[in-house]
Coordinates of C-alpha atoms in Angstrom, one line a residue:
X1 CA 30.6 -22.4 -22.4
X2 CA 27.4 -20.2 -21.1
X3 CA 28.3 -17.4 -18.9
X4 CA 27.5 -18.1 -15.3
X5 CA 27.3 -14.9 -13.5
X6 CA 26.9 -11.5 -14.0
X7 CA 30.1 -10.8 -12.6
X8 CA 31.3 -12.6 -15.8
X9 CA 29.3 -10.8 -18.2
X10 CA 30.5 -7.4 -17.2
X11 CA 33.8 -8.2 -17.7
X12 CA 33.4 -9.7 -21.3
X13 CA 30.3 -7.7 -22.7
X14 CA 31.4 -5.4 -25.4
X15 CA 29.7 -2.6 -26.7
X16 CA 26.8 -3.0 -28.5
X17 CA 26.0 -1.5 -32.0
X18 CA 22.3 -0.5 -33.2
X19 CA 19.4 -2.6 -33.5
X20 CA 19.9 -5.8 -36.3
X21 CA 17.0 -5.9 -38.8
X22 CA 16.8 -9.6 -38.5
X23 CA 15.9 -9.4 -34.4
X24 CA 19.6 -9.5 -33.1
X25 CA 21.6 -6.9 -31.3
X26 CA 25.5 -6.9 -30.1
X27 CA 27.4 -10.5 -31.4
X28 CA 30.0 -10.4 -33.8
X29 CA 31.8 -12.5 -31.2
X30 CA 32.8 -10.0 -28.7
X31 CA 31.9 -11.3 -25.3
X32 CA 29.1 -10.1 -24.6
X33 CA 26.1 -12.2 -22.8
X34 CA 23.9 -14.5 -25.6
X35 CA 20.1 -15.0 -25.0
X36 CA 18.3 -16.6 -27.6
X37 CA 14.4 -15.6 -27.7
X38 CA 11.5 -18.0 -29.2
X39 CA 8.5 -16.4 -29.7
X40 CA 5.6 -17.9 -30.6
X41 CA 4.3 -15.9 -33.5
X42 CA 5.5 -14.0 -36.4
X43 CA 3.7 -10.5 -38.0
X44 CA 1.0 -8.6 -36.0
X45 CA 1.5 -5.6 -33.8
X46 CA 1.4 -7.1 -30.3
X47 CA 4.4 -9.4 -32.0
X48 CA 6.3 -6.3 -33.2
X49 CA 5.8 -4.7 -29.8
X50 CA 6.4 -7.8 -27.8
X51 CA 10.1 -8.3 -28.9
X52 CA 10.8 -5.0 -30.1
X53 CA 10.5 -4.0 -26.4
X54 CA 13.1 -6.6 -25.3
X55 CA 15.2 -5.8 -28.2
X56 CA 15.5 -2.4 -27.0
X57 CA 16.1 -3.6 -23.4
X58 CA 18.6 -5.8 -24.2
X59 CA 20.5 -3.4 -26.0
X60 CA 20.5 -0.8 -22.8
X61 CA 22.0 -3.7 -21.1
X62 CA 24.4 -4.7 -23.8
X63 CA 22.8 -8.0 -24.5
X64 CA 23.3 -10.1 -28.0
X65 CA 19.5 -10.8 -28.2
X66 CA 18.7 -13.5 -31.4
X67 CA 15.0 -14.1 -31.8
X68 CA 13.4 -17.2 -33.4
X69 CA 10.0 -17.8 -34.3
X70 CA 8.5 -20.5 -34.9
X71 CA 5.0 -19.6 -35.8
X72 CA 2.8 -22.0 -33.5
X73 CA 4.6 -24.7 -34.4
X74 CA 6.1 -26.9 -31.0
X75 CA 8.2 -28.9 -32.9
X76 CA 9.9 -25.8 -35.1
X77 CA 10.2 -24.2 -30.9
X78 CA 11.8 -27.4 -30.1
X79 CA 14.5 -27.4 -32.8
X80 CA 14.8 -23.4 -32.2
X81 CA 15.6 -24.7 -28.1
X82 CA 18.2 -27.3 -28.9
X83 CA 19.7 -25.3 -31.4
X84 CA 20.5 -22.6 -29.0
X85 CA 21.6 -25.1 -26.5
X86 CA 24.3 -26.5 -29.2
X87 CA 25.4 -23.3 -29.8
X88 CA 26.1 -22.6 -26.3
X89 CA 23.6 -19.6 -25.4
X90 CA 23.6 -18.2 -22.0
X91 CA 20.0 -18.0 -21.7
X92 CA 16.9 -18.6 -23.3
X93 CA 13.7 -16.7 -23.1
X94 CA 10.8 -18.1 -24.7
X95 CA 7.5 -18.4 -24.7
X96 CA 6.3 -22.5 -25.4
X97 CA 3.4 -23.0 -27.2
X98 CA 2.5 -26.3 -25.4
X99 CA 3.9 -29.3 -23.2
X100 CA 5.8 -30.8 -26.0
X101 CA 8.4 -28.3 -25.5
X102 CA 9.2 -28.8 -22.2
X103 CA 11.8 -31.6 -22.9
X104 CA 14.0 -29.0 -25.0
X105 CA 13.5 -26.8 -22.1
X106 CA 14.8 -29.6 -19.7
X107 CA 17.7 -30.2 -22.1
X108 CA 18.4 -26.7 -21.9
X109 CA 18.5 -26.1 -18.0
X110 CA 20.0 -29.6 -18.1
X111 CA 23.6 -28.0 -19.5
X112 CA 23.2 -25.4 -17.1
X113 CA 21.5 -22.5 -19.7
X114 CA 18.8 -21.0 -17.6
X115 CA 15.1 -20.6 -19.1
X116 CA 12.6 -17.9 -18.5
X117 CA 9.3 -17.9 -20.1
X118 CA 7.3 -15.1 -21.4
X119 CA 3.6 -14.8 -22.3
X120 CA 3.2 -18.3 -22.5
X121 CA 3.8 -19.9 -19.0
X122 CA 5.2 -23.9 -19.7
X123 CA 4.5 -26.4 -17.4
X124 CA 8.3 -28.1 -16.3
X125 CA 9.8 -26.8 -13.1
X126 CA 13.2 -26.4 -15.2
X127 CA 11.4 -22.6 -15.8
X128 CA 13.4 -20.1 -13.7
X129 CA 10.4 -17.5 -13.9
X130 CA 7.5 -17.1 -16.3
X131 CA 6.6 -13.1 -16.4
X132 CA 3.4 -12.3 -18.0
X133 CA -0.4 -11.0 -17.1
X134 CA -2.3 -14.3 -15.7
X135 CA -4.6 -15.2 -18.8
X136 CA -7.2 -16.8 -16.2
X137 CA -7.3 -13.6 -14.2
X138 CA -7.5 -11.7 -17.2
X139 CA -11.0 -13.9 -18.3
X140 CA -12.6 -13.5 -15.0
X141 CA -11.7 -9.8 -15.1
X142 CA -13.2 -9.8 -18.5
X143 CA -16.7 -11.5 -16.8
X144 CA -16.4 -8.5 -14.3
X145 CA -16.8 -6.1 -16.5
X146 CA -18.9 -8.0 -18.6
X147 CA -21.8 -8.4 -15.8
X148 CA -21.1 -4.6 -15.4
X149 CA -21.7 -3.3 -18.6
X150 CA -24.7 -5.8 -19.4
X151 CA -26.0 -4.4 -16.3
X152 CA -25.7 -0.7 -17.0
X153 CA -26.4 -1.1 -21.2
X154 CA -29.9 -3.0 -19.9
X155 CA -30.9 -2.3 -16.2
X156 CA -34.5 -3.0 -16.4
X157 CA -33.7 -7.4 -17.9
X158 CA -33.1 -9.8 -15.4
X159 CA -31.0 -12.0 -17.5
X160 CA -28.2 -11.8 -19.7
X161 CA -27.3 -13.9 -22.6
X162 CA -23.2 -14.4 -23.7
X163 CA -21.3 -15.9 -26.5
X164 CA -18.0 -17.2 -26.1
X165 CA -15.6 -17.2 -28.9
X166 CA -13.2 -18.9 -28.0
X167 CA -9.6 -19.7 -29.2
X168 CA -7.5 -23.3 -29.9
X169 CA -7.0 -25.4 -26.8
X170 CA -3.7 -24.3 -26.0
X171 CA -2.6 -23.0 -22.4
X172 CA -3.3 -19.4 -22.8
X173 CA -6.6 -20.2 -24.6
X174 CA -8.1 -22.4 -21.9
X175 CA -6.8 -20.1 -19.3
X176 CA -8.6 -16.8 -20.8
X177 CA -11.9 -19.1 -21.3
X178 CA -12.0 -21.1 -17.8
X179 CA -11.4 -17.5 -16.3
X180 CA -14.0 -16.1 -17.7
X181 CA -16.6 -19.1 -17.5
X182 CA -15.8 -20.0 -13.9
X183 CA -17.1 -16.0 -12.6
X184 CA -19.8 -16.0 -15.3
X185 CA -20.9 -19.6 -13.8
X186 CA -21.4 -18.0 -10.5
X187 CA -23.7 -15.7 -11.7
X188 CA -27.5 -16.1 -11.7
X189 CA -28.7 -14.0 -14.2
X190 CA -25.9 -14.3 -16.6
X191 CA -25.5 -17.4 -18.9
X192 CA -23.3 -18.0 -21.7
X193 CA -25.3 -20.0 -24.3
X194 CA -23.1 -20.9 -26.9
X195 CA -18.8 -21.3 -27.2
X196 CA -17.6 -21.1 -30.5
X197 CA -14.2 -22.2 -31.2
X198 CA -11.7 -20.1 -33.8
X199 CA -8.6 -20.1 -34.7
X200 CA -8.1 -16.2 -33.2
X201 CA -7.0 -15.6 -37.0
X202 CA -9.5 -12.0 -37.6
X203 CA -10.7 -14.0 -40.5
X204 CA -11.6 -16.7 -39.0
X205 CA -13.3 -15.2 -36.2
X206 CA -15.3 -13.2 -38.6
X207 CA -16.6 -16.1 -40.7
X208 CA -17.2 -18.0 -37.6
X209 CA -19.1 -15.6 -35.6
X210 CA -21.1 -14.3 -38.7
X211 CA -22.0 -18.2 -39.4
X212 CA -23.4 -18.6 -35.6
X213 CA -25.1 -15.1 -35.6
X214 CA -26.6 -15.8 -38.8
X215 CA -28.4 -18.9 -37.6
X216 CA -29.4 -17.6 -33.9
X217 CA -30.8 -14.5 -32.4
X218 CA -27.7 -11.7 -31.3
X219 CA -26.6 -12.4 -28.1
X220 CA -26.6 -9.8 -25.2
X221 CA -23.0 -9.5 -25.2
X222 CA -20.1 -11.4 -26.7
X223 CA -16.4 -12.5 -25.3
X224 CA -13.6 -12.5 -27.5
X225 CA -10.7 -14.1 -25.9
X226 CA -8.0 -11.9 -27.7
X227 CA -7.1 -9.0 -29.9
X228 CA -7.2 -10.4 -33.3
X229 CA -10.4 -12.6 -32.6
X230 CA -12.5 -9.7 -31.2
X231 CA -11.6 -7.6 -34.3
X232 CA -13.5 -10.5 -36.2
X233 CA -16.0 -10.4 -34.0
X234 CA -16.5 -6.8 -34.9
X235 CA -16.3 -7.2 -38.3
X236 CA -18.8 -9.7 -38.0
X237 CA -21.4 -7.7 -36.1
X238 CA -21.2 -4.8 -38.9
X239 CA -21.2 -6.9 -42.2
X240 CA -24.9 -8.6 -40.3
X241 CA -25.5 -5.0 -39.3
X242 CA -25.5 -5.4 -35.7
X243 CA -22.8 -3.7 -34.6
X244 CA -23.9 -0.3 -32.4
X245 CA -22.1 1.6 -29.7
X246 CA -22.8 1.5 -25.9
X247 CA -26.1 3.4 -25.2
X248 CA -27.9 2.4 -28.3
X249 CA -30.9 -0.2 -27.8
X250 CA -29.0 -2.8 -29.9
X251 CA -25.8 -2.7 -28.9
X252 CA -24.1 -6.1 -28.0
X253 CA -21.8 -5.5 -24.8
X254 CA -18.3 -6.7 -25.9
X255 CA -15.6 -7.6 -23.5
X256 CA -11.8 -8.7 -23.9
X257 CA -8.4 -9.6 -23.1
X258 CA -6.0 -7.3 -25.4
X259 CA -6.4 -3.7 -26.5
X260 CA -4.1 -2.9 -29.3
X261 CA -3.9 -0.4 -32.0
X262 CA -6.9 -1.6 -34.4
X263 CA -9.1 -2.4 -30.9
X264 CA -8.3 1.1 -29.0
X265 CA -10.8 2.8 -31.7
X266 CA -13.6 0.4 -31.2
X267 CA -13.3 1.2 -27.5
X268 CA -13.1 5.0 -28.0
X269 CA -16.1 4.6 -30.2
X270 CA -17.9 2.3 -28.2
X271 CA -17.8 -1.0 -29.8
X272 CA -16.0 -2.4 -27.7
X273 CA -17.0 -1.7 -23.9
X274 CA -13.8 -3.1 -22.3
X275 CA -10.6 -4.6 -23.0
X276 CA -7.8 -6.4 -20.5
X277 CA -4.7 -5.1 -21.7
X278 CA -1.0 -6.8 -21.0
X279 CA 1.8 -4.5 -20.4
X280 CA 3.7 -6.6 -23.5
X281 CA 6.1 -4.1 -23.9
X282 CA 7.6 -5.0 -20.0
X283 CA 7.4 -9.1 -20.8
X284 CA 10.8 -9.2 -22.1
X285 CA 12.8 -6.8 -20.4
X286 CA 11.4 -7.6 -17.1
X287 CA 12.3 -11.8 -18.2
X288 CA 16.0 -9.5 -18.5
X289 CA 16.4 -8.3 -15.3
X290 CA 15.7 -11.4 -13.9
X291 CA 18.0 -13.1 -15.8
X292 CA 20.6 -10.5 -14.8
X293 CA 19.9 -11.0 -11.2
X294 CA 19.7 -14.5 -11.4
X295 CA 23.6 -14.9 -12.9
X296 CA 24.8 -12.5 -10.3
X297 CA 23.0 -14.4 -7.4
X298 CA 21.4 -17.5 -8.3
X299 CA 18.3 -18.6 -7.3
X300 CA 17.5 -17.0 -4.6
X301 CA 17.9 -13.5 -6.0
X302 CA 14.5 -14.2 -7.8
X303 CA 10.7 -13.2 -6.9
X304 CA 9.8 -16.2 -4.5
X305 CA 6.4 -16.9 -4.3
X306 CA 3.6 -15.1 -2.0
X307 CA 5.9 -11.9 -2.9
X308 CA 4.5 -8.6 -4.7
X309 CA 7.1 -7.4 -7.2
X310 CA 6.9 -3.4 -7.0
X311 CA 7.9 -0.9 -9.2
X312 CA 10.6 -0.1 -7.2
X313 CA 12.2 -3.2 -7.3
X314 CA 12.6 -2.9 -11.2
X315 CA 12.4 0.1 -12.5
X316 CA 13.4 0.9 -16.1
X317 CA 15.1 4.5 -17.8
X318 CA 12.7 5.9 -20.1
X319 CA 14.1 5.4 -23.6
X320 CA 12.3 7.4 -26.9
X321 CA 10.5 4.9 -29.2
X322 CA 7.9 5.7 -32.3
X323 CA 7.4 9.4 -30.5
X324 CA 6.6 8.2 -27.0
X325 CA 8.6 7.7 -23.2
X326 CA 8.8 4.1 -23.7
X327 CA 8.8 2.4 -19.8
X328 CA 7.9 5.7 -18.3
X329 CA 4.9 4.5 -17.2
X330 CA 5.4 1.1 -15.3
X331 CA 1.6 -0.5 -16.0
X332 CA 3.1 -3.5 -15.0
X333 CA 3.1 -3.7 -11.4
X334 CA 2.2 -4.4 -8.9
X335 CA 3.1 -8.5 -10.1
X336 CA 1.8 -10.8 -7.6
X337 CA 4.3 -14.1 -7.7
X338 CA 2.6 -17.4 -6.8
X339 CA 3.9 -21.0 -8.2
X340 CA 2.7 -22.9 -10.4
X341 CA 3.9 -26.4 -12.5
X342 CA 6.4 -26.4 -10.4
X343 CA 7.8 -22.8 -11.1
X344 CA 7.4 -18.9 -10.3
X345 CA 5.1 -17.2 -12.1
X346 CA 5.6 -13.6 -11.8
X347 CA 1.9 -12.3 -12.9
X348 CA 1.7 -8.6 -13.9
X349 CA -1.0 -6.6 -13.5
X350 CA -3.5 -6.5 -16.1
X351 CA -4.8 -3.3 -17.6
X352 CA -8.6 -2.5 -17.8
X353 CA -8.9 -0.6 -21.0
X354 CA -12.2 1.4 -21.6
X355 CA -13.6 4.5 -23.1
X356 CA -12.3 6.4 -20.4
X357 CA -8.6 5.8 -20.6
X358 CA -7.9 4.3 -23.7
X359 CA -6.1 6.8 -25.2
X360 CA -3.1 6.6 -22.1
X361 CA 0.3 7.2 -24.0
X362 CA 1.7 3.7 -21.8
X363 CA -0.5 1.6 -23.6
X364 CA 1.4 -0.6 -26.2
X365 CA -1.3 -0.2 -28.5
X366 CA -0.5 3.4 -28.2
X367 CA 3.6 3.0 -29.0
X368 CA 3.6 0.9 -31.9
X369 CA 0.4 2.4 -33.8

């Protein structure tokens, strides 16, 4: 049977040993509380960092922490849910690539094994929390700084053309491109002409941006809606030669959500004008403390909508990781916690990345590099 309160979990948890090379720590049957995490993706830096982070975490806390992937595949994230439900997990964090898995998600809160979602949100109110930067805030903050760099890279035009390139039509796709159209539509003198769609693979960005910019004239600027798509874009704009820093006649103003540690040079160098970064490294273990307060008093010990969740109320130890304070500096917060499908959504802040403070040591992009 799952554990059911924290009270029970101190009692039983057992020590735990080091980290597991295959994404588990503690186990071997002693006790101690199970969470099973499904993530979304396998390989890629933000991955490493994204459930390396809770790994750590979970071992402060003495957590048995088994991650899945299932590598953008719902039905592989469904069987990864139910198989955690059979084998009698205490909790599940996930991250659900789309509505199909909401039904193993039901099935899990269903036998009493609470869910909290990370990164991706999931749209059934059997989600205890989902903790993660809002992708549509993070578009329209991406249009922001958009309109402000167009501006200052070309005062003397009175409009601006954008290209949108775009991810699949998942959740976090469509929220990072309705963000950022919705403030761009309400914007006279900025238009975006085209959207292309990729599949946020670097390669495919890359052969689909060079395809469009080879058939129409450069755009003003250019929207990536994540890490590994606006490292295509990149690559793109220097294999057509167009790719110039800020201040140069030609450069193409390039704005994003997700620095990382193949995007922080581009900024430094001026490629990219702006990034939104997500404070990836907190997704996980703030999901955890959650969790923990959740099992020691239900419901109600949880962020309730129209709350801000501060710093202070969860902090986290510095703990040494690849040469830097990992946690010392909490980029997450303030979280503003509103409701949505039916569930809390605990939405960090997002951080604006440009020339001028991307290289901060709290950056994940700056950890695992």
């Amino acid at each position: 049977m799952p554990i059911t309160s924290r009270r029970q979990y101190l009692i039983t948890a057992g020590t735990v040993g080091a980290l597991g090379v295959a994404g588990c720590t503690g186990g071997d049957g002693d006790g101690s509380l199970r969470v099973g995490v499904s993530q979304h993706l396998v390989g890629g830096d933000w991955v490493t960092a994204f459930y390396e982070a809770g790994e750590l975490y979970a071992q402060e806390e003495g957590i048995e922490y088994d991650v899945v992937s299932h590598d953008q595949d719902s039905a592989q994230q469904v069987t990864d849910i139910r198989q955690f439900v059979a084998e009698g997990y205490d909790a599940i964090i996930a991250a659900p690539f789309d509505e199909a898995v909401d039904d193993a998600i039901d099935e899990a809160a269903a036998e009493d094994i609470p869910v909290f979602t990370v990164n991706d949100p999931g749209t059934t109110d059997s989600i205890k929390t989902f903790t993660a930067f809002g992708n549509a805030e993070a578009g329209e903050t991406c249009a922001e700084l958009m309109v402000d760099a167009l501006e200052e890279q070309y005062p003397d035009r009175e409009e601006y053309s954008v290209l949108h390139v775009r991810g699949a039509f998942n959740q976090q796709s469509n929220a990072r491109t309705d963000g950022f159209d919705e403030y761009i539509g309400e914007q006279d003198h900025v238009e975006v002409v085209d959207t292309i769609q990729t599949d946020w693979s670097i390669d495919d960005s890359q052969s689909t941006t060079t395809d469009y910019l080879s058939a129409n004239d450069p755009p003003d600027g250019i929207y990536a809606t994540n890490m590994t798509c606006g490292i295509g874009v990149q690559n793109a704009l220097e294999q057509l030669d167009l790719a110039a820093p800020a201040g140069d006649d030609d450069h193409i103003v390039h704005t994003q959500p997700d620095a990382g540690p193949d995007v922080n040079p581009l900024i430094e160098d001026g490629y990219i004008d702006a990034t939104v970064d997500q404070p990836v490294h907190f997704y996980i273990p703030l999901a955890i403390k959650q969790l923990l307060d959740y099992l020691e008093d239900g419901d109600e010990a949880l962020p309730q909508p129209g709350e801000t969740v501060t710093e202070d109320d969860y902090s986290f130890d510095p703990v040494e990781h690849n040469g830097a304070e990992l946690w010392s500096d909490p980029i997450w917060a303030p979280a503003e916690v509103t409701e949505r499908d039916g569930h809390t959504h605990v939405l960090t802040a997002g951080v604006a990345v440009t020339a001028e403070n991307v290289d901060n040591p709290g950056l994940w992009g700056n950890i695992w590099s």
